[in-house]
């Protein structure tokens, strides 16, 4: 059995990470399967479909409500590719942890994103700030 994400999964993960850092919604959309889903346990919210996921991301990545500059760190969780996301808001010097996205990738596209809060990062040896 596989113990880590495959090379193909890591390639998709890197494209996801780079698109998120550039706040490039078109590039992120190209990585999502039409029926992709995003969940954020322990909240019961489920975003079903590419349009719903992009609608969730749009305000934090672009426009007047944009959170700030993004950075990410590649990792893995439960043998799946994952990325820790950090944001630096205007006037701040450090990037602060926002979440951990665990990706399920099928046939080169993201089919599921499970997003955990930043409190899980210490279990991955990842910092609260970068």
mmCIF file of N, CA and C in Angstrom:
data_model
loop_
_atom_site.group_PDB
_atom_site.id
_atom_site.type_symbol
_atom_site.label_atom_id
_atom_site.label_comp_id
_atom_site.label_asym_id
_atom_site.label_seq_id
_atom_site.Cartn_x
_atom_site.Cartn_y
_atom_site.Cartn_z
ATOM 1 N N UNK A 1 0.824 -1.196 0.000
ATOM 2 C CA UNK A 1 0.000 0.000 0.000
ATOM 3 C C UNK A 1 0.870 1.263 0.000
ATOM 4 N N UNK A 2 0.350 2.305 -0.611
ATOM 5 C CA UNK A 2 1.067 3.576 -0.659
ATOM 6 C C UNK A 2 1.162 4.175 0.741
ATOM 7 N N UNK A 3 2.305 4.764 1.038
ATOM 8 C CA UNK A 3 2.491 5.397 2.344
ATOM 9 C C UNK A 3 2.603 6.911 2.228
ATOM 10 N N UNK A 4 2.619 7.416 1.007
ATOM 11 C CA UNK A 4 2.736 8.851 0.782
ATOM 12 C C UNK A 4 2.043 9.198 -0.530
ATOM 13 N N UNK A 5 1.744 10.469 -0.740
ATOM 14 C CA UNK A 5 1.151 10.852 -2.023
ATOM 15 C C UNK A 5 2.065 10.474 -3.182
ATOM 16 N N UNK A 6 1.458 10.121 -4.304
ATOM 17 C CA UNK A 6 2.229 9.765 -5.494
ATOM 18 C C UNK A 6 2.859 11.010 -6.110
ATOM 19 N N UNK A 7 3.765 10.792 -7.045
ATOM 20 C CA UNK A 7 4.401 11.916 -7.748
ATOM 21 C C UNK A 7 3.348 12.738 -8.484
ATOM 22 N N UNK A 8 2.375 12.086 -9.098
ATOM 23 C CA UNK A 8 1.309 12.802 -9.815
ATOM 24 C C UNK A 8 0.465 13.629 -8.849
ATOM 25 N N UNK A 9 0.160 13.084 -7.680
ATOM 26 C CA UNK A 9 -0.605 13.834 -6.676
ATOM 27 C C UNK A 9 0.197 15.026 -6.165
ATOM 28 N N UNK A 10 1.482 14.827 -5.948
ATOM 29 C CA UNK A 10 2.321 15.942 -5.481
ATOM 30 C C UNK A 10 2.401 17.049 -6.536
ATOM 31 N N UNK A 11 2.385 16.675 -7.802
ATOM 32 C CA UNK A 11 2.406 17.680 -8.864
ATOM 33 C C UNK A 11 1.122 18.525 -8.828
ATOM 34 N N UNK A 12 -0.024 17.882 -8.673
ATOM 35 C CA UNK A 12 -1.290 18.623 -8.558
ATOM 36 C C UNK A 12 -1.266 19.485 -7.300
ATOM 37 N N UNK A 13 -0.753 18.945 -6.207
ATOM 38 C CA UNK A 13 -0.653 19.696 -4.959
ATOM 39 C C UNK A 13 0.191 20.954 -5.148
ATOM 40 N N UNK A 14 1.327 20.831 -5.831
ATOM 41 C CA UNK A 14 2.177 22.000 -6.056
ATOM 42 C C UNK A 14 1.465 23.042 -6.911
ATOM 43 N N UNK A 15 0.713 22.613 -7.914
ATOM 44 C CA UNK A 15 -0.053 23.553 -8.738
ATOM 45 C C UNK A 15 -1.118 24.249 -7.894
ATOM 46 N N UNK A 16 -1.750 23.510 -6.990
ATOM 47 C CA UNK A 16 -2.757 24.069 -6.072
ATOM 48 C C UNK A 16 -2.106 25.108 -5.158
ATOM 49 N N UNK A 17 -0.979 24.744 -4.584
ATOM 50 C CA UNK A 17 -0.249 25.623 -3.679
ATOM 51 C C UNK A 17 0.157 26.912 -4.406
ATOM 52 N N UNK A 18 0.718 26.800 -5.589
ATOM 53 C CA UNK A 18 1.166 27.967 -6.345
ATOM 54 C C UNK A 18 -0.007 28.854 -6.754
ATOM 55 N N UNK A 19 -1.104 28.254 -7.179
ATOM 56 C CA UNK A 19 -2.286 29.035 -7.562
ATOM 57 C C UNK A 19 -2.865 29.769 -6.363
ATOM 58 N N UNK A 20 -2.887 29.114 -5.212
ATOM 59 C CA UNK A 20 -3.408 29.751 -3.999
ATOM 60 C C UNK A 20 -2.509 30.922 -3.598
ATOM 61 N N UNK A 21 -1.194 30.755 -3.671
ATOM 62 C CA UNK A 21 -0.277 31.837 -3.313
ATOM 63 C C UNK A 21 -0.428 33.035 -4.248
ATOM 64 N N UNK A 22 -0.767 32.784 -5.503
ATOM 65 C CA UNK A 22 -0.975 33.871 -6.474
ATOM 66 C C UNK A 22 -2.409 34.406 -6.426
ATOM 67 N N UNK A 23 -3.268 33.789 -5.603
ATOM 68 C CA UNK A 23 -4.698 34.134 -5.551
ATOM 69 C C UNK A 23 -5.303 34.039 -6.956
ATOM 70 N N UNK A 24 -4.934 32.990 -7.676
ATOM 71 C CA UNK A 24 -5.339 32.790 -9.068
ATOM 72 C C UNK A 24 -6.538 31.838 -9.113
ATOM 73 N N UNK A 25 -7.751 32.411 -9.082
ATOM 74 C CA UNK A 25 -8.959 31.580 -9.067
ATOM 75 C C UNK A 25 -9.113 30.755 -10.341
ATOM 76 N N UNK A 26 -8.695 31.284 -11.477
ATOM 77 C CA UNK A 26 -8.802 30.523 -12.728
ATOM 78 C C UNK A 26 -7.934 29.272 -12.669
ATOM 79 N N UNK A 27 -6.718 29.406 -12.139
ATOM 80 C CA UNK A 27 -5.831 28.246 -12.014
ATOM 81 C C UNK A 27 -6.384 27.256 -10.994
ATOM 82 N N UNK A 28 -6.952 27.761 -9.902
ATOM 83 C CA UNK A 28 -7.564 26.856 -8.916
ATOM 84 C C UNK A 28 -8.756 26.135 -9.528
ATOM 85 N N UNK A 29 -9.569 26.857 -10.286
ATOM 86 C CA UNK A 29 -10.740 26.243 -10.927
ATOM 87 C C UNK A 29 -10.323 25.116 -11.869
ATOM 88 N N UNK A 30 -9.208 25.308 -12.576
ATOM 89 C CA UNK A 30 -8.733 24.293 -13.522
ATOM 90 C C UNK A 30 -8.321 23.002 -12.820
ATOM 91 N N UNK A 31 -8.026 23.077 -11.528
ATOM 92 C CA UNK A 31 -7.599 21.896 -10.770
ATOM 93 C C UNK A 31 -8.774 21.129 -10.160
ATOM 94 N N UNK A 32 -9.956 21.745 -10.125
ATOM 95 C CA UNK A 32 -11.118 21.135 -9.470
ATOM 96 C C UNK A 32 -11.992 20.376 -10.459
ATOM 97 N N UNK A 33 -12.400 19.190 -10.080
ATOM 98 C CA UNK A 33 -13.395 18.471 -10.867
ATOM 99 C C UNK A 33 -14.739 19.175 -10.667
ATOM 100 N N UNK A 34 -15.613 19.133 -11.645
ATOM 101 C CA UNK A 34 -16.912 19.825 -11.562
ATOM 102 C C UNK A 34 -17.692 19.434 -10.319
ATOM 103 N N UNK A 35 -17.608 18.169 -9.915
ATOM 104 C CA UNK A 35 -18.384 17.692 -8.755
ATOM 105 C C UNK A 35 -17.546 17.641 -7.472
ATOM 106 N N UNK A 36 -16.463 18.410 -7.435
ATOM 107 C CA UNK A 36 -15.610 18.439 -6.236
ATOM 108 C C UNK A 36 -16.423 18.896 -5.031
ATOM 109 N N UNK A 37 -15.930 18.513 -3.848
ATOM 110 C CA UNK A 37 -16.590 18.890 -2.595
ATOM 111 C C UNK A 37 -15.542 19.423 -1.629
ATOM 112 N N UNK A 38 -15.967 20.361 -0.771
ATOM 113 C CA UNK A 38 -15.094 20.850 0.287
ATOM 114 C C UNK A 38 -15.877 20.827 1.592
ATOM 115 N N UNK A 39 -15.256 20.218 2.593
ATOM 116 C CA UNK A 39 -15.845 20.140 3.937
ATOM 117 C C UNK A 39 -14.866 20.740 4.925
ATOM 118 N N UNK A 40 -15.388 21.243 6.041
ATOM 119 C CA UNK A 40 -14.559 21.864 7.070
ATOM 120 C C UNK A 40 -14.961 21.356 8.445
ATOM 121 N N UNK A 41 -14.597 20.108 8.771
ATOM 122 C CA UNK A 41 -14.965 19.608 10.092
ATOM 123 C C UNK A 41 -14.309 20.444 11.193
ATOM 124 N N UNK A 42 -14.974 20.658 12.296
ATOM 125 C CA UNK A 42 -16.208 20.006 12.729
ATOM 126 C C UNK A 42 -17.481 20.705 12.263
ATOM 127 N N UNK A 43 -17.371 21.782 11.473
ATOM 128 C CA UNK A 43 -18.586 22.433 10.962
ATOM 129 C C UNK A 43 -19.305 21.468 10.026
ATOM 130 N N UNK A 44 -20.608 21.597 9.960
ATOM 131 C CA UNK A 44 -21.373 20.692 9.105
ATOM 132 C C UNK A 44 -21.498 21.216 7.676
ATOM 133 N N UNK A 45 -20.923 22.377 7.389
ATOM 134 C CA UNK A 45 -21.020 22.958 6.046
ATOM 135 C C UNK A 45 -20.319 22.075 5.025
ATOM 136 N N UNK A 46 -20.952 21.932 3.879
ATOM 137 C CA UNK A 46 -20.382 21.186 2.764
ATOM 138 C C UNK A 46 -20.592 22.011 1.508
ATOM 139 N N UNK A 47 -19.508 22.268 0.800
ATOM 140 C CA UNK A 47 -19.572 23.013 -0.444
ATOM 141 C C UNK A 47 -19.478 21.993 -1.569
ATOM 142 N N UNK A 48 -20.573 21.843 -2.317
ATOM 143 C CA UNK A 48 -20.663 20.801 -3.340
ATOM 144 C C UNK A 48 -20.589 21.438 -4.720
ATOM 145 N N UNK A 49 -19.572 21.054 -5.466
ATOM 146 C CA UNK A 49 -19.395 21.534 -6.823
ATOM 147 C C UNK A 49 -18.354 22.631 -6.924
ATOM 148 N N UNK A 50 -17.727 22.694 -8.088
ATOM 149 C CA UNK A 50 -16.670 23.664 -8.340
ATOM 150 C C UNK A 50 -17.153 25.090 -8.086
ATOM 151 N N UNK A 51 -18.341 25.440 -8.561
ATOM 152 C CA UNK A 51 -18.851 26.811 -8.406
ATOM 153 C C UNK A 51 -19.001 27.180 -6.933
ATOM 154 N N UNK A 52 -19.491 26.264 -6.110
ATOM 155 C CA UNK A 52 -19.668 26.542 -4.682
ATOM 156 C C UNK A 52 -18.322 26.741 -3.993
ATOM 157 N N UNK A 53 -17.344 25.932 -4.352
ATOM 158 C CA UNK A 53 -16.013 26.053 -3.747
ATOM 159 C C UNK A 53 -15.375 27.385 -4.146
ATOM 160 N N UNK A 54 -15.451 27.732 -5.422
ATOM 161 C CA UNK A 54 -14.889 29.002 -5.875
ATOM 162 C C UNK A 54 -15.607 30.183 -5.219
ATOM 163 N N UNK A 55 -16.902 30.049 -4.985
ATOM 164 C CA UNK A 55 -17.656 31.085 -4.287
ATOM 165 C C UNK A 55 -17.179 31.270 -2.857
ATOM 166 N N UNK A 56 -16.763 30.186 -2.217
ATOM 167 C CA UNK A 56 -16.206 30.247 -0.868
ATOM 168 C C UNK A 56 -14.848 30.953 -0.880
ATOM 169 N N UNK A 57 -14.018 30.633 -1.853
ATOM 170 C CA UNK A 57 -12.663 31.156 -1.911
ATOM 171 C C UNK A 57 -12.580 32.604 -2.392
ATOM 172 N N UNK A 58 -13.474 32.990 -3.321
ATOM 173 C CA UNK A 58 -13.362 34.288 -3.997
ATOM 174 C C UNK A 58 -13.170 35.463 -3.030
ATOM 175 N N UNK A 59 -14.002 35.634 -2.004
ATOM 176 C CA UNK A 59 -13.849 36.826 -1.157
ATOM 177 C C UNK A 59 -12.521 36.889 -0.400
ATOM 178 N N UNK A 60 -11.938 35.758 -0.062
ATOM 179 C CA UNK A 60 -10.684 35.800 0.704
ATOM 180 C C UNK A 60 -9.464 35.956 -0.196
ATOM 181 N N UNK A 61 -9.627 35.687 -1.493
ATOM 182 C CA UNK A 61 -8.493 35.765 -2.416
ATOM 183 C C UNK A 61 -8.463 37.025 -3.264
ATOM 184 N N UNK A 62 -9.626 37.629 -3.498
ATOM 185 C CA UNK A 62 -9.625 38.802 -4.366
ATOM 186 C C UNK A 62 -10.673 39.809 -3.923
ATOM 187 N N UNK A 63 -10.554 41.008 -4.450
ATOM 188 C CA UNK A 63 -11.520 42.055 -4.145
ATOM 189 C C UNK A 63 -11.238 42.770 -2.847
ATOM 190 N N UNK A 64 -12.154 43.640 -2.437
ATOM 191 C CA UNK A 64 -11.925 44.496 -1.266
ATOM 192 C C UNK A 64 -11.844 43.732 0.064
ATOM 193 N N UNK A 65 -12.391 42.548 0.115
ATOM 194 C CA UNK A 65 -12.356 41.763 1.353
ATOM 195 C C UNK A 65 -11.183 40.793 1.403
ATOM 196 N N UNK A 66 -10.315 40.862 0.397
ATOM 197 C CA UNK A 66 -9.154 39.962 0.320
ATOM 198 C C UNK A 66 -8.414 39.964 1.655
ATOM 199 N N UNK A 67 -8.053 38.776 2.107
ATOM 200 C CA UNK A 67 -7.421 38.632 3.414
ATOM 201 C C UNK A 67 -6.003 39.163 3.452
ATOM 202 N N UNK A 68 -5.253 39.038 2.369
ATOM 203 C CA UNK A 68 -3.858 39.468 2.353
ATOM 204 C C UNK A 68 -3.029 38.583 1.440
ATOM 205 N N UNK A 69 -1.734 38.569 1.691
ATOM 206 C CA UNK A 69 -0.785 37.776 0.905
ATOM 207 C C UNK A 69 -0.727 36.354 1.468
ATOM 208 N N UNK A 70 -0.724 35.363 0.579
ATOM 209 C CA UNK A 70 -0.777 33.956 0.992
ATOM 210 C C UNK A 70 0.559 33.263 0.797
ATOM 211 N N UNK A 71 0.865 32.320 1.675
ATOM 212 C CA UNK A 71 1.982 31.386 1.544
ATOM 213 C C UNK A 71 1.460 30.021 1.968
ATOM 214 N N UNK A 72 2.129 28.990 1.505
ATOM 215 C CA UNK A 72 1.681 27.637 1.835
ATOM 216 C C UNK A 72 2.881 26.709 1.974
ATOM 217 N N UNK A 73 2.673 25.655 2.737
ATOM 218 C CA UNK A 73 3.698 24.635 2.947
ATOM 219 C C UNK A 73 3.097 23.283 2.570
ATOM 220 N N UNK A 74 3.783 22.584 1.701
ATOM 221 C CA UNK A 74 3.355 21.256 1.255
ATOM 222 C C UNK A 74 3.601 20.238 2.363
ATOM 223 N N UNK A 75 2.637 19.336 2.560
ATOM 224 C CA UNK A 75 2.780 18.269 3.538
ATOM 225 C C UNK A 75 1.893 17.098 3.094
ATOM 226 N N UNK A 76 1.639 16.172 3.988
ATOM 227 C CA UNK A 76 0.742 15.045 3.709
ATOM 228 C C UNK A 76 0.003 14.697 4.984
ATOM 229 N N UNK A 77 -1.195 14.148 4.826
ATOM 230 C CA UNK A 77 -2.007 13.733 5.960
ATOM 231 C C UNK A 77 -2.737 12.443 5.580
ATOM 232 N N UNK A 78 -2.602 11.427 6.395
ATOM 233 C CA UNK A 78 -3.250 10.142 6.112
ATOM 234 C C UNK A 78 -2.950 9.655 4.692
ATOM 235 N N UNK A 79 -1.682 9.770 4.295
ATOM 236 C CA UNK A 79 -1.208 9.332 2.976
ATOM 237 C C UNK A 79 -1.797 10.135 1.824
ATOM 238 N N UNK A 80 -2.360 11.301 2.137
ATOM 239 C CA UNK A 80 -2.952 12.148 1.104
ATOM 240 C C UNK A 80 -2.184 13.469 1.042
ATOM 241 N N UNK A 81 -2.118 14.076 -0.139
ATOM 242 C CA UNK A 81 -1.443 15.366 -0.236
ATOM 243 C C UNK A 81 -2.199 16.416 0.575
ATOM 244 N N UNK A 82 -1.438 17.321 1.191
ATOM 245 C CA UNK A 82 -2.043 18.364 2.015
ATOM 246 C C UNK A 82 -1.191 19.612 1.927
ATOM 247 N N UNK A 83 -1.808 20.740 2.266
ATOM 248 C CA UNK A 83 -1.102 22.011 2.255
ATOM 249 C C UNK A 83 -1.554 22.836 3.454
ATOM 250 N N UNK A 84 -0.567 23.389 4.154
ATOM 251 C CA UNK A 84 -0.842 24.314 5.255
ATOM 252 C C UNK A 84 -0.837 25.719 4.663
ATOM 253 N N UNK A 85 -1.912 26.463 4.905
ATOM 254 C CA UNK A 85 -2.063 27.805 4.346
ATOM 255 C C UNK A 85 -1.840 28.870 5.405
ATOM 256 N N UNK A 86 -1.122 29.916 5.002
ATOM 257 C CA UNK A 86 -0.794 31.037 5.885
ATOM 258 C C UNK A 86 -1.133 32.333 5.166
ATOM 259 N N UNK A 87 -1.524 33.345 5.923
ATOM 260 C CA UNK A 87 -1.819 34.655 5.339
ATOM 261 C C UNK A 87 -1.097 35.745 6.124
ATOM 262 N N UNK A 88 -0.644 36.748 5.371
ATOM 263 C CA UNK A 88 -0.070 37.946 5.993
ATOM 264 C C UNK A 88 -0.969 39.116 5.604
ATOM 265 N N UNK A 89 -1.630 39.658 6.608
ATOM 266 C CA UNK A 89 -2.530 40.787 6.369
ATOM 267 C C UNK A 89 -1.734 42.077 6.325
ATOM 268 N N UNK A 90 -2.330 43.103 5.746
ATOM 269 C CA UNK A 90 -1.679 44.407 5.648
ATOM 270 C C UNK A 90 -1.168 44.847 7.013
ATOM 271 N N UNK A 91 0.076 45.316 7.046
ATOM 272 C CA UNK A 91 0.670 45.814 8.276
ATOM 273 C C UNK A 91 1.340 44.752 9.130
ATOM 274 N N UNK A 92 1.151 43.482 8.812
ATOM 275 C CA UNK A 92 1.778 42.403 9.585
ATOM 276 C C UNK A 92 3.108 42.019 8.949
ATOM 277 N N UNK A 93 4.023 41.514 9.773
ATOM 278 C CA UNK A 93 5.325 41.095 9.246
ATOM 279 C C UNK A 93 5.401 39.592 9.016
ATOM 280 N N UNK A 94 4.613 38.823 9.749
ATOM 281 C CA UNK A 94 4.655 37.363 9.628
ATOM 282 C C UNK A 94 3.383 36.846 8.959
ATOM 283 N N UNK A 95 3.498 35.659 8.403
ATOM 284 C CA UNK A 95 2.344 34.942 7.862
ATOM 285 C C UNK A 95 1.785 34.068 8.991
ATOM 286 N N UNK A 96 0.488 34.154 9.233
ATOM 287 C CA UNK A 96 -0.166 33.410 10.317
ATOM 288 C C UNK A 96 -0.951 32.245 9.728
ATOM 289 N N UNK A 97 -0.890 31.093 10.390
ATOM 290 C CA UNK A 97 -1.589 29.896 9.928
ATOM 291 C C UNK A 97 -3.093 30.125 9.855
ATOM 292 N N UNK A 98 -3.693 29.649 8.768
ATOM 293 C CA UNK A 98 -5.133 29.765 8.557
ATOM 294 C C UNK A 98 -5.798 28.393 8.627
ATOM 295 N N UNK A 99 -5.207 27.413 7.920
ATOM 296 C CA UNK A 99 -5.837 26.098 7.868
ATOM 297 C C UNK A 99 -4.902 25.062 7.260
ATOM 298 N N UNK A 100 -5.395 23.839 7.218
ATOM 299 C CA UNK A 100 -4.725 22.725 6.549
ATOM 300 C C UNK A 100 -5.732 22.118 5.592
ATOM 301 N N UNK A 101 -5.419 22.116 4.297
ATOM 302 C CA UNK A 101 -6.268 21.500 3.280
ATOM 303 C C UNK A 101 -5.706 20.130 2.926
ATOM 304 N N UNK A 102 -6.523 19.098 3.092
ATOM 305 C CA UNK A 102 -6.159 17.743 2.686
ATOM 306 C C UNK A 102 -6.913 17.463 1.393
ATOM 307 N N UNK A 103 -6.176 17.061 0.357
ATOM 308 C CA UNK A 103 -6.758 16.900 -0.976
ATOM 309 C C UNK A 103 -6.924 15.439 -1.363
ATOM 310 N N UNK A 104 -8.049 15.137 -1.944
ATOM 311 C CA UNK A 104 -8.226 13.841 -2.616
ATOM 312 C C UNK A 104 -8.161 14.139 -4.103
ATOM 313 N N UNK A 105 -7.267 13.457 -4.785
ATOM 314 C CA UNK A 105 -7.024 13.702 -6.205
ATOM 315 C C UNK A 105 -7.300 12.419 -6.973
ATOM 316 N N UNK A 106 -8.139 12.549 -7.999
ATOM 317 C CA UNK A 106 -8.462 11.418 -8.865
ATOM 318 C C UNK A 106 -8.260 11.836 -10.309
ATOM 319 N N UNK A 107 -7.500 11.055 -11.042
ATOM 320 C CA UNK A 107 -7.254 11.327 -12.464
ATOM 321 C C UNK A 107 -6.778 12.754 -12.709
ATOM 322 N N UNK A 108 -5.892 13.247 -11.846
ATOM 323 C CA UNK A 108 -5.277 14.541 -12.047
ATOM 324 C C UNK A 108 -6.101 15.752 -11.628
ATOM 325 N N UNK A 109 -7.280 15.525 -11.052
ATOM 326 C CA UNK A 109 -8.120 16.633 -10.592
ATOM 327 C C UNK A 109 -8.466 16.463 -9.120
ATOM 328 N N UNK A 110 -8.664 17.578 -8.446
ATOM 329 C CA UNK A 110 -9.056 17.550 -7.035
ATOM 330 C C UNK A 110 -10.540 17.229 -6.959
ATOM 331 N N UNK A 111 -10.865 16.175 -6.233
ATOM 332 C CA UNK A 111 -12.259 15.775 -6.086
ATOM 333 C C UNK A 111 -12.812 16.090 -4.702
ATOM 334 N N UNK A 112 -11.915 16.266 -3.737
ATOM 335 C CA UNK A 112 -12.373 16.562 -2.381
ATOM 336 C C UNK A 112 -11.288 17.327 -1.630
ATOM 337 N N UNK A 113 -11.730 18.330 -0.883
ATOM 338 C CA UNK A 113 -10.849 19.100 -0.002
ATOM 339 C C UNK A 113 -11.458 19.038 1.390
ATOM 340 N N UNK A 114 -10.677 18.587 2.335
ATOM 341 C CA UNK A 114 -11.111 18.605 3.727
ATOM 342 C C UNK A 114 -10.220 19.617 4.430
ATOM 343 N N UNK A 115 -10.843 20.654 4.951
ATOM 344 C CA UNK A 115 -10.119 21.778 5.538
ATOM 345 C C UNK A 115 -10.234 21.742 7.054
ATOM 346 N N UNK A 116 -9.090 21.698 7.712
ATOM 347 C CA UNK A 116 -9.017 21.684 9.176
ATOM 348 C C UNK A 116 -8.469 23.019 9.649
ATOM 349 N N UNK A 117 -8.807 23.410 10.862
ATOM 350 C CA UNK A 117 -8.313 24.652 11.438
ATOM 351 C C UNK A 117 -6.829 24.586 11.739
ATOM 352 N N UNK A 118 -6.215 25.737 12.019
ATOM 353 C CA UNK A 118 -4.775 25.794 12.255
ATOM 354 C C UNK A 118 -4.329 25.056 13.513
ATOM 355 N N UNK A 119 -5.251 24.702 14.382
ATOM 356 C CA UNK A 119 -4.882 23.992 15.615
ATOM 357 C C UNK A 119 -4.293 22.611 15.339
ATOM 358 N N UNK A 120 -4.478 22.056 14.141
ATOM 359 C CA UNK A 120 -3.915 20.739 13.822
ATOM 360 C C UNK A 120 -2.458 20.813 13.368
ATOM 361 N N UNK A 121 -1.967 21.998 13.034
ATOM 362 C CA UNK A 121 -0.624 22.114 12.455
ATOM 363 C C UNK A 121 0.501 21.599 13.345
ATOM 364 N N UNK A 122 0.461 21.802 14.679
ATOM 365 C CA UNK A 122 1.552 21.256 15.492
ATOM 366 C C UNK A 122 1.723 19.737 15.342
ATOM 367 N N UNK A 123 0.646 19.019 15.100
ATOM 368 C CA UNK A 123 0.741 17.561 14.907
ATOM 369 C C UNK A 123 1.529 17.200 13.655
ATOM 370 N N UNK A 124 1.654 18.171 12.743
ATOM 371 C CA UNK A 124 2.410 17.960 11.505
ATOM 372 C C UNK A 124 3.797 18.591 11.586
ATOM 373 N N UNK A 125 4.143 19.103 12.774
ATOM 374 C CA UNK A 125 5.423 19.762 12.953
ATOM 375 C C UNK A 125 5.503 21.098 12.232
ATOM 376 N N UNK A 126 4.338 21.704 11.979
ATOM 377 C CA UNK A 126 4.294 22.971 11.252
ATOM 378 C C UNK A 126 4.061 24.133 12.209
ATOM 379 N N UNK A 127 4.673 25.286 11.922
ATOM 380 C CA UNK A 127 4.580 26.434 12.822
ATOM 381 C C UNK A 127 3.262 27.191 12.705
ATOM 382 N N UNK A 128 2.978 27.998 13.735
ATOM 383 C CA UNK A 128 1.799 28.872 13.721
ATOM 384 C C UNK A 128 2.052 30.099 12.846
ATOM 385 N N UNK A 129 3.317 30.492 12.752
ATOM 386 C CA UNK A 129 3.703 31.645 11.933
ATOM 387 C C UNK A 129 4.948 31.307 11.119
ATOM 388 N N UNK A 130 5.011 31.908 9.930
ATOM 389 C CA UNK A 130 6.213 31.765 9.100
ATOM 390 C C UNK A 130 6.657 33.147 8.655
#
